[in-house]
Amino acid sequence: MKSGYTIGCDFGTLSMRAVLVRLEDGAILAEQVYEYPDSVITERLPGSGVELKGPGWALQNPDDWLNAMYTCVPAVVAAAKVAKSDIKGIGVDFTTCTVLPMDRQGTPLCKLPQYRSRPHAWPKLWKNHTAVPEAEDMTRADTQNHRHVFDDYGFRASSEFFFPKILEVLRKDEEIYNTAYTFIEGGDYVTYKMTGALVRSSCLAAAKAQYNAAEHRYPPKEFFRDLDPRMEGVVEDKHLGSIGTGASRAGLLQPEMAEKLGLCAGTPVCIAHADAAVALVGAGAIHPNEITFAMGTSTCHIMMAETKEQIPGMFGVYKDGVLPDYYTYEAGQDAVGDIFDWFCRRMVPQSYFDEAAARGVAIQKLLDEKAGAIPVGASGVMALDWMNGNRSILQDTDLTGMIMGLTLSTKAEEVYRALIEATAFGTRVIMEAFARYNVPVKKIFACGGLAHKSPILMQIYADILNQPISVTAVKQTSALSTAIFAAVAAGSRDGGYDTFDEAVEHMVQPPRRVYTPDPANVPKYDRLYRVYREMHDLLGAAKESPMKELRRIQRESIQ
Amino acid sequence: MKSGYTIGCDFGTLSMRAVLVRLEDGAILAEQVYEYPDSVITERLPGSGVELKGPGWALQNPDDWLNAMYTCVPAVVAAAKVAKSDIKGIGVDFTTCTVLPMDRQGTPLCKLPQYRSRPHAWPKLWKNHTAVPEAEDMTRADTQNHRHVFDDYGFRASSEFFFPKILEVLRKDEEIYNTAYTFIEGGDYVTYKMTGALVRSSCLAAAKAQYNAAEHRYPPKEFFRDLDPRMEGVVEDKHLGSIGTGASRAGLLQPEMAEKLGLCAGTPVCIAHADAAVALVGAGAIHPNEITFAMGTSTCHIMMAETKEQIPGMFGVYKDGVLPDYYTYEAGQDAVGDIFDWFCRRMVPQSYFDEAAARGVAIQKLLDEKAGAIPVGASGVMALDWMNGNRSILQDTDLTGMIMGLTLSTKAEEVYRALIEATAFGTRVIMEAFARYNVPVKKIFACGGLAHKSPILMQIYADILNQPISVTAVKQTSALSTAIFAAVAAGSRDGGYDTFDEAVEHMVQPPRRVYTPDPANVPKYDRLYRVYREMHDLLGAAKESPMKELRRIQRESIQ
């Protein structure tokens, strides 16, 4: 029986969550959350108060990340009442691609007085969207010159990717570009701060920086030269080279950092991972063709497989994305929980809030209950779930949400149910794409807030996908995953596990609940899905879609 | 200069409104509204408490109508402080087809103790929809046997029509059918009660009972026999024959009734008219190709023309519908104001109500203001206005509402504006059908609550239709129209006018406001209209529309 513990640090968009996990059985003995004081910076830079002009900004303060570590790690060790010498390893997962320029001494440029008021010196959060023109230029250059850089990323660059964000710095503030010793992902920055070693994560680099782990290379020089001759040598110039995979160690905890974290110097530190992708380990979905839905404000669908298939509209397919040797497939829906929140805030009348308050339940719980009582198809309402565009399979940010079947007697809960169903239909489109391209989904795991909070929603998903869905035992799936990575990074010699199979067998508990399809609902949803699919194709896939024309008109009328 | 007055009684769905109008200039000197105590009967019969089973019931209590007369007519005479001898005539407009069985003595069967608890003995309001199967059977019989009864009514019977309602009585409660001396429209019932003369209105009969005024005949015996041999002689058996047109007199006010109304016996009583159709007279739209929009919970589009064209999807085209000799075209949108009400009740969050309350304005006024500030096309939101089906041109009650272009930042006022625009686009579809079939609209008048309440809405209509719209001087357009009919029914010999031209010239004041298209918005709306039209055709006109399939699924899942 293993003794000892590992710590997983899960850096989200608004907060960091640390968990202290028992190696023996994966029990979470302590947990601590730290909300970032500067949260997401969208309007003015902290300190200087410099205004961020135009839309799309989403920056972060790197001190928030370190302070989160300094607060949470000692707190979980204290709360669990364990000896620091029993902490066998520590790991980090992070939003991606969240990237910052850093100098040779390891200081983020935004911390230097001379750059503090320069927006491009700050970390750009994954959802910073100011690099849309750069992403478009990259797509165009890639296509025109047949570089095939984005073939495994749905054939398109996204402004969320690494290199469009870097190109934007070069174009908008060349001094920052030139001064930067490196551009580094937030996750790598944190492990670097702990270990002093500049070892990047293949999970992050493959997901968002087009790093080809099978051939150990970034996009070719020519690709960067096509875009800007100054960027030709970016990989070497900016020291992007050193990459670790799987549960590689980034290094060992340095004494100064060990003191701040209340841990022992020399504790193994695992390389960082992407917060959504990593979840599959904590879900136990470590075998090929087992998919994990990380369901929150948006949903990520992560699956490993043994072969690489080019599935049109997949957000990414890359080797060594999570576990070594496998290919990781990533698909997503840009808004899921966000749609329900938007609906509750913008479309639900007060009487529902009054009823929820009188009964002492949350509004979404009340709506869940009312929506759950509606028989399949009985409302006649159907929606398209594109209120924040479509990431997979259509990959079109210009798509918008739609609701049809409205009558003068349509009620809020009927629209709410239609919105839930729309997100499930959207997932089914993705599942069918996997199947069509010979990467069929054999087992579904679900984690994230929605999976744990809404049994109605999960049952609808099981019915619509016609497959059982296992909801993870713990809510903190990504943080647990990261603790498991830390355990494997430690290895048996240092008190951890040598393989993922072994670690998962011990540290991942059976699903909290398995939702199985209701056979009475499956054929009804098959029929409704055909209607969804027809609307999907008419409005989303068709080149001359009225929905897209509406968006063009909107864009022109705003200019 | 004319001296004297007439009274117009406008019987709506929920209330009756009487106005006393000065012949000299059309000034409304007094007005009185009476809300029907029994309102619309949808669940239980008054008195007996008998339950109305199944959906679609909408009955009325005929005593409500008479009590409304007894209350309002003396009240307006008293309020205007005029001598009853100066009242030169009285007229009635009524919802249609609202029909009841009556015995030979003029008593509605529902007033007889033995029939009081029998639903089919009661007046069926225009929107009573229990006769859907009968309407479908009539359409089928008409088509199969080439009777052409409904060719001028969009080729289809509606459950709102006269004969489906009668057939339903025959099928469901034959004793009521057999006992009835006649079936009579509510408007005709009221004039009959005043005059003792069973003279029906060609306006009502042509609009909803397929009375062909050009050939002075109802549908042929064979048509009724096809449906049910017992109904073959319905026209003669049920005494439907005596018809008056235009401003014919139904008769003179009988002494007993004169006393109850506080008028002189012998006062001329004009035949009844349909409440929506009659509005064109009060709007001043008495020349060919001048259309009147009666805009309220729903919209009626009424236009007279010199020729009869078969326009697919028109709700009705009939001779002597309003003024004699002209053909009256009637189109409609089944929900307009109802859509905005539904949206306010079901989709607007409390913060808007709070803001409206803080500013002391109505919620719709607040939404108007916010929606009015959005530039054309800028919201990217578009709707289809079929929340209560489509009456013209598609004539399909299975169609439903749709909203697209929704994003996580879409606000209530953006959807609200899209709903207004959708109803205007719906009107444009109708206007284009008129034009395509050689009955172009030369001038647009608008009356009704919406036309008077919402300048934003009217401006959007003018921009989308690219034609000026004249809003009537008075709000009570139908009641004024009826007073004008009464003036012409009196004729100059009895102190009224001899022609409509003359009466309208004196009694209709210039428009309160003319909305002219904003040339900057017209091309933008032309482009948006093409998008609307494309969605209209994809979802509404296409036989294999996903919207219709959704409705079929709904119907089957409810069964």
Short mmCIF file of C-alpha atoms in Angstrom, two decimals, chain A residues 335 338-339 342 345-350 376-382 386-388 400-412 415 527-528 531 534-535 538-539 544 546-547 549-554 556-558, chain B residues 335 338-339 342 345-350 376-382 386-388 400-412 415 527-528 531 534-535 538-539 544 546-547 549-554 556-558:
data_model
loop_
_atom_site.label_atom_id
_atom_site.label_comp_id
_atom_site.label_asym_id
_atom_site.label_seq_id
_atom_site.Cartn_x
_atom_site.Cartn_y
_atom_site.Cartn_z
CA ALA A 335 -20.82 27.94 -24.99
CA ASP A 338 -22.81 30.09 -20.67
CA ILE A 339 -25.96 29.65 -22.75
CA TRP A 342 -27.34 33.95 -20.50
CA ARG A 345 -30.09 36.47 -16.92
CA ARG A 346 -31.67 37.74 -20.12
CA MET A 347 -34.79 35.73 -20.82
CA VAL A 348 -36.36 34.42 -17.62
CA PRO A 349 -39.17 36.48 -16.09
CA GLN A 350 -39.25 37.45 -12.46
CA VAL A 376 -39.46 14.63 -25.29
CA GLY A 377 -40.69 16.67 -28.25
CA ALA A 378 -43.78 17.96 -26.49
CA SER A 379 -42.79 21.61 -26.38
CA GLY A 380 -42.21 21.81 -30.12
CA VAL A 381 -39.27 24.12 -29.43
CA MET A 382 -35.81 23.55 -30.88
CA TRP A 386 -24.27 28.67 -31.44
CA MET A 387 -24.69 31.67 -29.16
CA ASN A 388 -20.89 31.87 -29.04
CA THR A 400 -25.30 32.48 -33.97
CA GLY A 401 -27.96 30.94 -31.80
CA MET A 402 -31.47 30.21 -33.01
CA ILE A 403 -34.70 29.20 -31.34
CA MET A 404 -37.69 27.97 -33.32
CA GLY A 405 -41.05 26.44 -32.55
CA LEU A 406 -42.05 29.46 -30.46
CA THR A 407 -45.75 30.04 -29.90
CA LEU A 408 -47.69 32.46 -27.74
CA SER A 409 -47.91 29.77 -25.10
CA THR A 410 -44.20 28.87 -25.08
CA LYS A 411 -42.81 29.01 -21.57
CA ALA A 412 -39.32 29.69 -20.27
CA VAL A 415 -36.95 27.15 -24.24
CA ARG A 527 -36.14 12.03 -35.03
CA LEU A 528 -35.59 15.40 -33.36
CA VAL A 531 -34.54 18.20 -37.53
CA GLU A 534 -31.28 19.86 -41.04
CA MET A 535 -31.26 23.29 -39.42
CA LEU A 538 -29.26 24.85 -43.69
CA LEU A 539 -27.97 27.64 -41.47
CA GLU A 544 -25.18 30.95 -48.66
CA PRO A 546 -29.22 33.42 -44.31
CA MET A 547 -27.68 33.28 -40.83
CA GLU A 549 -25.73 36.96 -44.36
CA LEU A 550 -27.40 38.39 -41.27
CA ARG A 551 -24.02 38.49 -39.57
CA ARG A 552 -22.46 40.25 -42.56
CA ILE A 553 -25.19 42.85 -42.48
CA GLN A 554 -24.60 43.31 -38.78
CA GLU A 556 -21.37 46.35 -41.99
CA SER A 557 -24.00 48.25 -40.04
CA ILE A 558 -21.74 48.53 -37.01
CA ALA B 335 -50.33 37.75 -33.82
CA ASP B 338 -49.80 39.53 -28.95
CA ILE B 339 -46.17 38.72 -29.80
CA TRP B 342 -45.90 37.45 -24.92
CA ARG B 345 -44.49 38.53 -20.08
CA ARG B 346 -42.28 35.57 -20.87
CA MET B 347 -38.87 36.82 -21.94
CA VAL B 348 -38.05 40.16 -20.35
CA PRO B 349 -36.00 40.11 -17.15
CA GLN B 350 -36.97 42.01 -14.06
CA VAL B 376 -30.93 48.94 -38.56
CA GLY B 377 -29.21 45.55 -38.76
CA ALA B 378 -26.83 46.25 -35.88
CA SER B 379 -28.22 43.66 -33.49
CA GLY B 380 -27.82 40.81 -35.95
CA VAL B 381 -31.07 39.36 -34.64
CA MET B 382 -33.96 38.34 -36.89
CA TRP B 386 -45.45 33.06 -36.66
CA MET B 387 -45.94 32.63 -32.92
CA ASN B 388 -49.65 32.16 -33.70
CA THR B 400 -44.21 28.75 -35.35
CA GLY B 401 -42.04 31.65 -34.34
CA MET B 402 -38.29 31.71 -34.73
CA ILE B 403 -35.51 33.95 -33.49
CA MET B 404 -32.00 33.74 -34.87
CA GLY B 405 -28.79 35.72 -34.58
CA LEU B 406 -28.72 35.20 -30.82
CA THR B 407 -25.39 35.59 -29.06
CA LEU B 408 -24.36 35.65 -25.42
CA SER B 409 -24.54 39.43 -25.55
CA THR B 410 -27.99 39.66 -27.14
CA LYS B 411 -30.27 41.89 -25.09
CA ALA B 412 -34.02 41.92 -24.67
CA VAL B 415 -34.99 40.64 -29.69
CA ARG B 527 -31.29 43.50 -47.68
CA LEU B 528 -32.62 42.26 -44.35
CA VAL B 531 -32.84 37.25 -45.40
CA GLU B 534 -35.24 33.25 -47.38
CA MET B 535 -36.06 31.98 -43.89
CA LEU B 538 -37.05 27.64 -46.11
CA LEU B 539 -39.16 27.13 -43.02
CA GLU B 544 -40.32 19.42 -46.15
CA PRO B 546 -37.87 21.22 -40.48
CA MET B 547 -40.22 23.60 -38.68
CA GLU B 549 -41.59 18.33 -38.91
CA LEU B 550 -40.96 19.70 -35.44
CA ARG B 551 -44.64 20.45 -35.13
CA ARG B 552 -45.57 16.94 -36.26
CA ILE B 553 -43.25 15.48 -33.66
CA GLN B 554 -44.83 17.71 -31.05
CA GLU B 556 -47.43 12.97 -31.85
CA SER B 557 -45.64 13.29 -28.53
CA ILE B 558 -48.62 14.98 -26.94
#
